[in-house]
Short mmCIF file of C-alpha atoms in Angstrom, two decimals:
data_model
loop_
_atom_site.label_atom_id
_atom_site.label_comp_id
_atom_site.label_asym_id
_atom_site.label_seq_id
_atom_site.Cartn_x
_atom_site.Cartn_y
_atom_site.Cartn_z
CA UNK X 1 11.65 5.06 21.39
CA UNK X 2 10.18 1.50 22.08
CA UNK X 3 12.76 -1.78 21.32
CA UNK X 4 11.56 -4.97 20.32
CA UNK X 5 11.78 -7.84 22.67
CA UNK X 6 12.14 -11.37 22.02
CA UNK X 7 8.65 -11.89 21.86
CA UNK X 8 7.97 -8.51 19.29
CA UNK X 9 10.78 -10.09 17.18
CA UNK X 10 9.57 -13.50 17.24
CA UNK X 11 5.99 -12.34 16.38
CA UNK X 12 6.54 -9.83 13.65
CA UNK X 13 9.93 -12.89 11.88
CA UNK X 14 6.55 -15.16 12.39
CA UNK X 15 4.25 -12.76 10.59
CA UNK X 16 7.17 -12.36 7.86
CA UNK X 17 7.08 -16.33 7.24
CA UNK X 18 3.12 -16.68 7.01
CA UNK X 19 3.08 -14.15 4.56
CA UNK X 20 5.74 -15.59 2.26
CA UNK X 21 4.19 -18.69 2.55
CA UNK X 22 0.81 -17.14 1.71
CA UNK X 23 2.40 -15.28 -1.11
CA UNK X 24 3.84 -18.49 -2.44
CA UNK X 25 0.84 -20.09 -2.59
CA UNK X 26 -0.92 -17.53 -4.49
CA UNK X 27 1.89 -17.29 -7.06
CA UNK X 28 1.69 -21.17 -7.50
CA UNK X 29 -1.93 -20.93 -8.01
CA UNK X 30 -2.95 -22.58 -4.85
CA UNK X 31 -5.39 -19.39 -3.28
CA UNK X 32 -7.92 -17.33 -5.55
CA UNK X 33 -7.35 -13.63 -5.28
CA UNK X 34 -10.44 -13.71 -3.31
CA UNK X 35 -8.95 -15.72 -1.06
CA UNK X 36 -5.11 -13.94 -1.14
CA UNK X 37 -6.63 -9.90 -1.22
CA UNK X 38 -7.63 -9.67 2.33
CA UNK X 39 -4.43 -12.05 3.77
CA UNK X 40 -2.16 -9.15 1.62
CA UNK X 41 -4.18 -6.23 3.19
CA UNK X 42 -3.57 -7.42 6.86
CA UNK X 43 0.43 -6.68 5.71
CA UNK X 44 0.04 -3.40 4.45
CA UNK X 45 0.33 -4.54 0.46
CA UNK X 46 -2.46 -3.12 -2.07
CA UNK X 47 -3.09 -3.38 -5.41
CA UNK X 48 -3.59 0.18 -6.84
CA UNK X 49 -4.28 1.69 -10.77
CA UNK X 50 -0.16 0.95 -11.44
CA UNK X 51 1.07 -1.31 -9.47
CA UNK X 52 1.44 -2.99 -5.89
CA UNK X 53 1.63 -0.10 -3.04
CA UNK X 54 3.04 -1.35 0.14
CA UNK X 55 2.44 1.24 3.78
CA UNK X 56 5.05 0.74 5.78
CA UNK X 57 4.12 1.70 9.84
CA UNK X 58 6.45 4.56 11.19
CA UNK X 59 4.74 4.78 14.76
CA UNK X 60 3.70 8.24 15.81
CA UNK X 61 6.35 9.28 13.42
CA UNK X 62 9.61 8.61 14.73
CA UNK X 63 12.60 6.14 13.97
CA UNK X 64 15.87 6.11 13.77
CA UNK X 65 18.58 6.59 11.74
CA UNK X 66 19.13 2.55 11.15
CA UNK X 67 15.69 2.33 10.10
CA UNK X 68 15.77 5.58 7.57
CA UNK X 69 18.70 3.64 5.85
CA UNK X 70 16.38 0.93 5.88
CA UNK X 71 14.22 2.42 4.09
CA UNK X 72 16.17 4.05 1.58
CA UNK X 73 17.52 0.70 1.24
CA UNK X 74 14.49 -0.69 0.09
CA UNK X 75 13.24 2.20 -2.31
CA UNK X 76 16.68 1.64 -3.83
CA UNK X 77 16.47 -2.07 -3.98
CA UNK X 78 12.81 -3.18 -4.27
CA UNK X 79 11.06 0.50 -5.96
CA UNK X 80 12.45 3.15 -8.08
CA UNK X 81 14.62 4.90 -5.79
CA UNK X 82 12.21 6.79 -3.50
CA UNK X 83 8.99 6.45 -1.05
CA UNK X 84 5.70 8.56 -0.31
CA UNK X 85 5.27 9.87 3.64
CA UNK X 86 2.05 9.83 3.55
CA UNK X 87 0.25 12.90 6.12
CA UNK X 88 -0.28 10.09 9.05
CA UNK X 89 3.61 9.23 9.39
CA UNK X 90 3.63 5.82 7.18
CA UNK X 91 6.25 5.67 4.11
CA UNK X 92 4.19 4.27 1.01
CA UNK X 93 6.28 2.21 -1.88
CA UNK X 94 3.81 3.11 -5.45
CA UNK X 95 6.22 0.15 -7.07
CA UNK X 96 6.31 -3.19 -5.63
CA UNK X 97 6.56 -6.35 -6.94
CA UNK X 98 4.13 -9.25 -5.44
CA UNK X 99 6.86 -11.50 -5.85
CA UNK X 100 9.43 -9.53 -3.51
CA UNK X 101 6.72 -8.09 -0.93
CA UNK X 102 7.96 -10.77 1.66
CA UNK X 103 11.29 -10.43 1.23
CA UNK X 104 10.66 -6.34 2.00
CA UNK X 105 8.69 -7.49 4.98
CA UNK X 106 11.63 -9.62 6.18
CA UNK X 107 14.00 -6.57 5.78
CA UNK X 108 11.92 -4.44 7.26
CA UNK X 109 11.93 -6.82 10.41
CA UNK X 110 15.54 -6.63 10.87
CA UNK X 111 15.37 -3.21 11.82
CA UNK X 112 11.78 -3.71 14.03
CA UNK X 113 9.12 -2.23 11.69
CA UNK X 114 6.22 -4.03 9.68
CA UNK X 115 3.59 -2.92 7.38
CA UNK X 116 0.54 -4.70 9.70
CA UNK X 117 -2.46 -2.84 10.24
CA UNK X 118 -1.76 -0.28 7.97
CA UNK X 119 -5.07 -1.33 5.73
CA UNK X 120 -8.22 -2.70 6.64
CA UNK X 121 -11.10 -1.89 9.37
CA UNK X 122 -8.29 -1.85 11.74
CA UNK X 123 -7.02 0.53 13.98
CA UNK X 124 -3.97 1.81 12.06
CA UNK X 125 -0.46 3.51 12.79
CA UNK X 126 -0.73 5.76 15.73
CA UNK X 127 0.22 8.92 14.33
CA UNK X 128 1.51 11.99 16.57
CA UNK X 129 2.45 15.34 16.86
CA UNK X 130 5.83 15.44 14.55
CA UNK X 131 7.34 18.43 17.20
CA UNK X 132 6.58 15.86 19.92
CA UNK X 133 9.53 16.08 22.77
CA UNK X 134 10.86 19.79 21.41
CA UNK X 135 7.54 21.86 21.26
CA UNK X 136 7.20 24.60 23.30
CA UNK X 137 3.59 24.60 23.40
CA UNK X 138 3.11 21.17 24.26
CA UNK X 139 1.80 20.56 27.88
CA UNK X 140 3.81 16.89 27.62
CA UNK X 141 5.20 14.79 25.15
CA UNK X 142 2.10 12.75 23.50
CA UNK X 143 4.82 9.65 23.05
CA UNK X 144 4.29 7.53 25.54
CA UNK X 145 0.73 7.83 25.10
CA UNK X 146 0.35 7.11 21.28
CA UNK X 147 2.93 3.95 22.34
CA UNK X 148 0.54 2.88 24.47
CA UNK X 149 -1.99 2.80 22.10
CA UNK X 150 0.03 1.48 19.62
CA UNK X 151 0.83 -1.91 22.39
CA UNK X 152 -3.07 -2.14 23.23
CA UNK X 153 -4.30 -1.90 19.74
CA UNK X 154 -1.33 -4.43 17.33
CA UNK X 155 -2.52 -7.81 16.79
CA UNK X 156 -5.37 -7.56 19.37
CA UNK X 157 -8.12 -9.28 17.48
CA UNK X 158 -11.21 -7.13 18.57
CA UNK X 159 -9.36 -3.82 16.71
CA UNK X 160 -8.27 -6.05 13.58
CA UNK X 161 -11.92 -6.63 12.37
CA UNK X 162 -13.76 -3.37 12.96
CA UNK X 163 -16.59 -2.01 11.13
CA UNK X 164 -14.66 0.65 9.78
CA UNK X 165 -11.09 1.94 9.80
CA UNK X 166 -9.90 3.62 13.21
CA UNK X 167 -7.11 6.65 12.71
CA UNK X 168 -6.14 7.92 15.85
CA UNK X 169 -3.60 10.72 16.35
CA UNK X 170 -2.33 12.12 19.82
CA UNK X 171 -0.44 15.55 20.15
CA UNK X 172 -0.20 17.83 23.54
CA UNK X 173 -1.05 21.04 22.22
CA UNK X 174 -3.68 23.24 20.95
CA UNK X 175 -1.94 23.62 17.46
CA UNK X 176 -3.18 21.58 13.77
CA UNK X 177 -0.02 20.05 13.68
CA UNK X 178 -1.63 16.10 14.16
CA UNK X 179 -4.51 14.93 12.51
CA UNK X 180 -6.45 15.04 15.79
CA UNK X 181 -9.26 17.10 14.95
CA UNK X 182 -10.83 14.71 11.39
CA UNK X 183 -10.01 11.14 12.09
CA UNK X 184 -12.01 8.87 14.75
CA UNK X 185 -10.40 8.39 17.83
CA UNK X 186 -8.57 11.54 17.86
CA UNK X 187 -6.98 12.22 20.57
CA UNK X 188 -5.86 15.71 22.80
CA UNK X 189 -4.16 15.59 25.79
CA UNK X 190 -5.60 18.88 27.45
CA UNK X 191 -5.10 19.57 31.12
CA UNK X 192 -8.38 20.70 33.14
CA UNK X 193 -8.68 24.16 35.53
CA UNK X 194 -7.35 21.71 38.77
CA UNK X 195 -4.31 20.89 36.82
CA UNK X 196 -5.07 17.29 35.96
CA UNK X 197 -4.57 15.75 33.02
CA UNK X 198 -7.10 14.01 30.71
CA UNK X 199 -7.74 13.81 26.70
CA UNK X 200 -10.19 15.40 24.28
CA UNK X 201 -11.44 12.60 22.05
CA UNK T 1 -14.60 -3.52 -29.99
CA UNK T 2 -13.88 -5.15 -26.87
CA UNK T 3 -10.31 -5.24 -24.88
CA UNK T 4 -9.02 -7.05 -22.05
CA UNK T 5 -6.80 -5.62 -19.51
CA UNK T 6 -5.88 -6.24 -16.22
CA UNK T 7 -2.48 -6.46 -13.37
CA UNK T 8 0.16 -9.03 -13.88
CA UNK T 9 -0.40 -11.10 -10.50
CA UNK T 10 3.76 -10.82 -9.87
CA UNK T 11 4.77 -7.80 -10.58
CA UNK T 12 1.54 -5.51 -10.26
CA UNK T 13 1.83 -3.75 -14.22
CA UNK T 14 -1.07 -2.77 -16.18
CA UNK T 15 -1.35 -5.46 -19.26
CA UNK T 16 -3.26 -5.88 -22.03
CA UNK T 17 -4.01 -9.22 -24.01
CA UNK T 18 -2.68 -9.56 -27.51
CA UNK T 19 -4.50 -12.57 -28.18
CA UNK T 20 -1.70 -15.10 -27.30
CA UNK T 21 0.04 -13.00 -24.49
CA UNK T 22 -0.09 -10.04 -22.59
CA UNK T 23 1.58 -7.13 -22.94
CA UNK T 24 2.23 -3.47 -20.75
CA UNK T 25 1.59 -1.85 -24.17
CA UNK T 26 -2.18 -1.25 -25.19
CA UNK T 27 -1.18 -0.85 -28.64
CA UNK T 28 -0.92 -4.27 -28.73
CA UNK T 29 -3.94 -5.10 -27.30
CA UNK T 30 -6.24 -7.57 -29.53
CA UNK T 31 -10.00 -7.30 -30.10
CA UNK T 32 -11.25 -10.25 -28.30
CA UNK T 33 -15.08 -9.93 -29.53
CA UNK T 34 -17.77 -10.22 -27.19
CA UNK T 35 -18.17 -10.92 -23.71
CA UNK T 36 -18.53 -14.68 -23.66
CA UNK T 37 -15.18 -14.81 -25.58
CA UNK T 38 -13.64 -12.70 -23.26
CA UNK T 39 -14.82 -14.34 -20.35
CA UNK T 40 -13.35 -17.40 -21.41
CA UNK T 41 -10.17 -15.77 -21.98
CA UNK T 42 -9.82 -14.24 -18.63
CA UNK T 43 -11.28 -17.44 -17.09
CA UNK T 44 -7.97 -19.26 -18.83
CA UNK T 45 -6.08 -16.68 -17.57
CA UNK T 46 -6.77 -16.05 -14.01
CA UNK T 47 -6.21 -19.87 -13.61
CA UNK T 48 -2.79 -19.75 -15.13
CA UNK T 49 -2.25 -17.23 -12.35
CA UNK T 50 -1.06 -14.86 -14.74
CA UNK T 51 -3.25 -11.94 -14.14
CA UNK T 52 -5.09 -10.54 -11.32
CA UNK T 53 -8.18 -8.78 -11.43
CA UNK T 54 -8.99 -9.15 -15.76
CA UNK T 55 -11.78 -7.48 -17.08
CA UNK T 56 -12.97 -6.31 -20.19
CA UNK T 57 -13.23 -2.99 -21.53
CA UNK T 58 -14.65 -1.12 -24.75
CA UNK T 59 -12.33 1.05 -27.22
CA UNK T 60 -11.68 2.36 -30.15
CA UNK T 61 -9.31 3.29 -32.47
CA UNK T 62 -8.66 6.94 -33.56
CA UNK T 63 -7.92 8.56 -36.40
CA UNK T 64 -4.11 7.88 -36.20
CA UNK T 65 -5.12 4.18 -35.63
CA UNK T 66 -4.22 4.63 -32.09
CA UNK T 67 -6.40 2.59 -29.05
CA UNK T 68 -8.42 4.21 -27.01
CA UNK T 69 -10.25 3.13 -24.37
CA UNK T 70 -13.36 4.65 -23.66
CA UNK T 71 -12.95 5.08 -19.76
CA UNK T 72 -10.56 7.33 -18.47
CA UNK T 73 -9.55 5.01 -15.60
CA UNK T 74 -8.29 2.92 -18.31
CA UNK T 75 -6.56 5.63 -20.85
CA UNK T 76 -5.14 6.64 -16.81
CA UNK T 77 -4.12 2.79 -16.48
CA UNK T 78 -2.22 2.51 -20.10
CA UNK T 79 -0.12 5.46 -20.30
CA UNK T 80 1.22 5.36 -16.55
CA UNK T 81 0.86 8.12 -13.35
CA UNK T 82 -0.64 11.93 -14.91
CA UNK T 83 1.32 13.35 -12.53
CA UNK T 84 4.89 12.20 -13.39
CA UNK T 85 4.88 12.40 -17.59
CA UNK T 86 8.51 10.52 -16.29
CA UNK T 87 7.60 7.70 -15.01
CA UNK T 88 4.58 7.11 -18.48
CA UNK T 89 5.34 4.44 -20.85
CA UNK T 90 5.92 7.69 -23.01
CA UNK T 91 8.62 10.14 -21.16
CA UNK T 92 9.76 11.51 -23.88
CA UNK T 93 6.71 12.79 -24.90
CA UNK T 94 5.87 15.98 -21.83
CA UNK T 95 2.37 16.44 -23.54
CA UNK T 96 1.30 12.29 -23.33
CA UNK T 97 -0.94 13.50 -20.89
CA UNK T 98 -3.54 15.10 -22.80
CA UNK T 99 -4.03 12.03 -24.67
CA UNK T 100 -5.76 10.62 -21.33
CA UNK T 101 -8.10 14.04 -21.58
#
């Protein structure tokens, strides 16, 4: 799976600051929620019939063990014990508190995972086949493509204020296990009669 | 009459104004009259950054004296998730649901 470098760090421990600074501000009166609503989207944080929802980014479904403890962690710490995955591999939290959203985000960088571009008309988490690597059927593993995607589409400004929201899924076989069929941008990685390789979309 | 609800701006919970507060229990919500009283109420409000997203909303009481509001995104909003009678402002109580029917 893909490491941070200095300069992933750097930007998502930036992000985390802005945020809490943002956050402040709105707490302290300084921003309407006019103003604050679309600065929380861009970090994942709604505001739904209960309570404050945070989606936390799992890209094309797969971390490790450090960050599943992490996010036990912060079920146990910041929500009521447990998280949502939702059907396009992000972890939702149905209990957050405004006032500790940052201080999630913060944790959540420690172990190289943010909540950014999972809201908006973005392109979101790049979602994959969850047998990717050990499926039989697959022709290759969809990984390294859905990372790839996943490096071209974060924080590139032309994909963070779209028309509409862009889902896109990857997976190497012919079986419904990835939402590549519904979502825009879909993506199959089918191989033609010459043997080359090449995607339905 | 006429009820104001809305989220508390810190920690996201459904509250209802009592008149002098708020509160995460509609049974103490307080009839706040019309709409140009409420207005000014929420306009007070929202400034003190102490809830996010007010609005007003019509109810009634039942026969029990109970509140009631007369959406059922709001009856939804004051009892707590249909799904999980658990995690309701009423747990003990397995049939709460129906009251939001």
């Amino acid at each position: 799976m893909y490491r941070y470098d200095q300069y992933d760090q750097a930007m998502v421990d930036a992000r985390v600051e802005e945020f809490r600074d943002q956050t402040r501000r709105r707490i302290a009166g300084k921003m309407t929620d006019d103003q604050f609503k679309p600065l929380r989207l861009k970090n994942g944080l709604y505001l739904q019939l209960h309570a404050y929802m945070l989606r936390v980014a799992i890209p094309y479904g797969t971390f490790n063990s450090r960050q599943m403890r992490k996010l036990a962690h912060i079920a146990r710490t910041y929500d009521r014990g447990y998280g949502h995955f939702t059907t396009r591999q992000n972890i939702q939290y149905n209990w957050i508190k405004l006032e500790q959203a940052p201080d999630i985000l913060a944790e959540l960088a420690t172990v190289e995972m943010h909540a950014i571009q999972t809201s908006g008309e973005s392109i979101r988490n790049i979602s994959a086949d969850h047998y990717a690597g050990a499926a039989a059927d697959e022709i290759m593993d969809p990984r390294p493509w859905a990372e790839t995607i996943r490096q071209m589409t974060t924080f590139h400004p032309e994909f963070s204020y779209l028309p509409r929201k862009f889902k896109i899924a990857v997976i190497a076989s012919g079986a419904g296990r990835a939402p590549a069929r519904g979502p825009v941008g879909a993506r199959r990685v089918v191989k033609s009669g010459g043997g080359e390789m090449g995607f339905e979309v | 009459m006429r009820i104001l609800t809305g989220n508390d701006l810190k920690t996201g919970a459904v509250i209802w104004w009592t008149g002098q507060d708020w509160s995460i229990h509609i049974e103490d919500a307080a009839d706040v009259g019309d709409q140009a009283q409420a207005d000014a109420v929420l306009a007070t409000e929202d400034a003190a950054c102490r809830v996010n997203g007010g609005y007003a909303i019509d109810a009634e009481k039942d026969d029990d004296g109970n509140l009631r509001p007369a959406h059922i995104k709001d009856r939804i909003r004051a009892l707590g998730p249909t799904v999980r009678p658990d995690l309701t402002l009423n747990p003990a109580d397995p049939d709460a649901g129906n009251w939001v029917i």
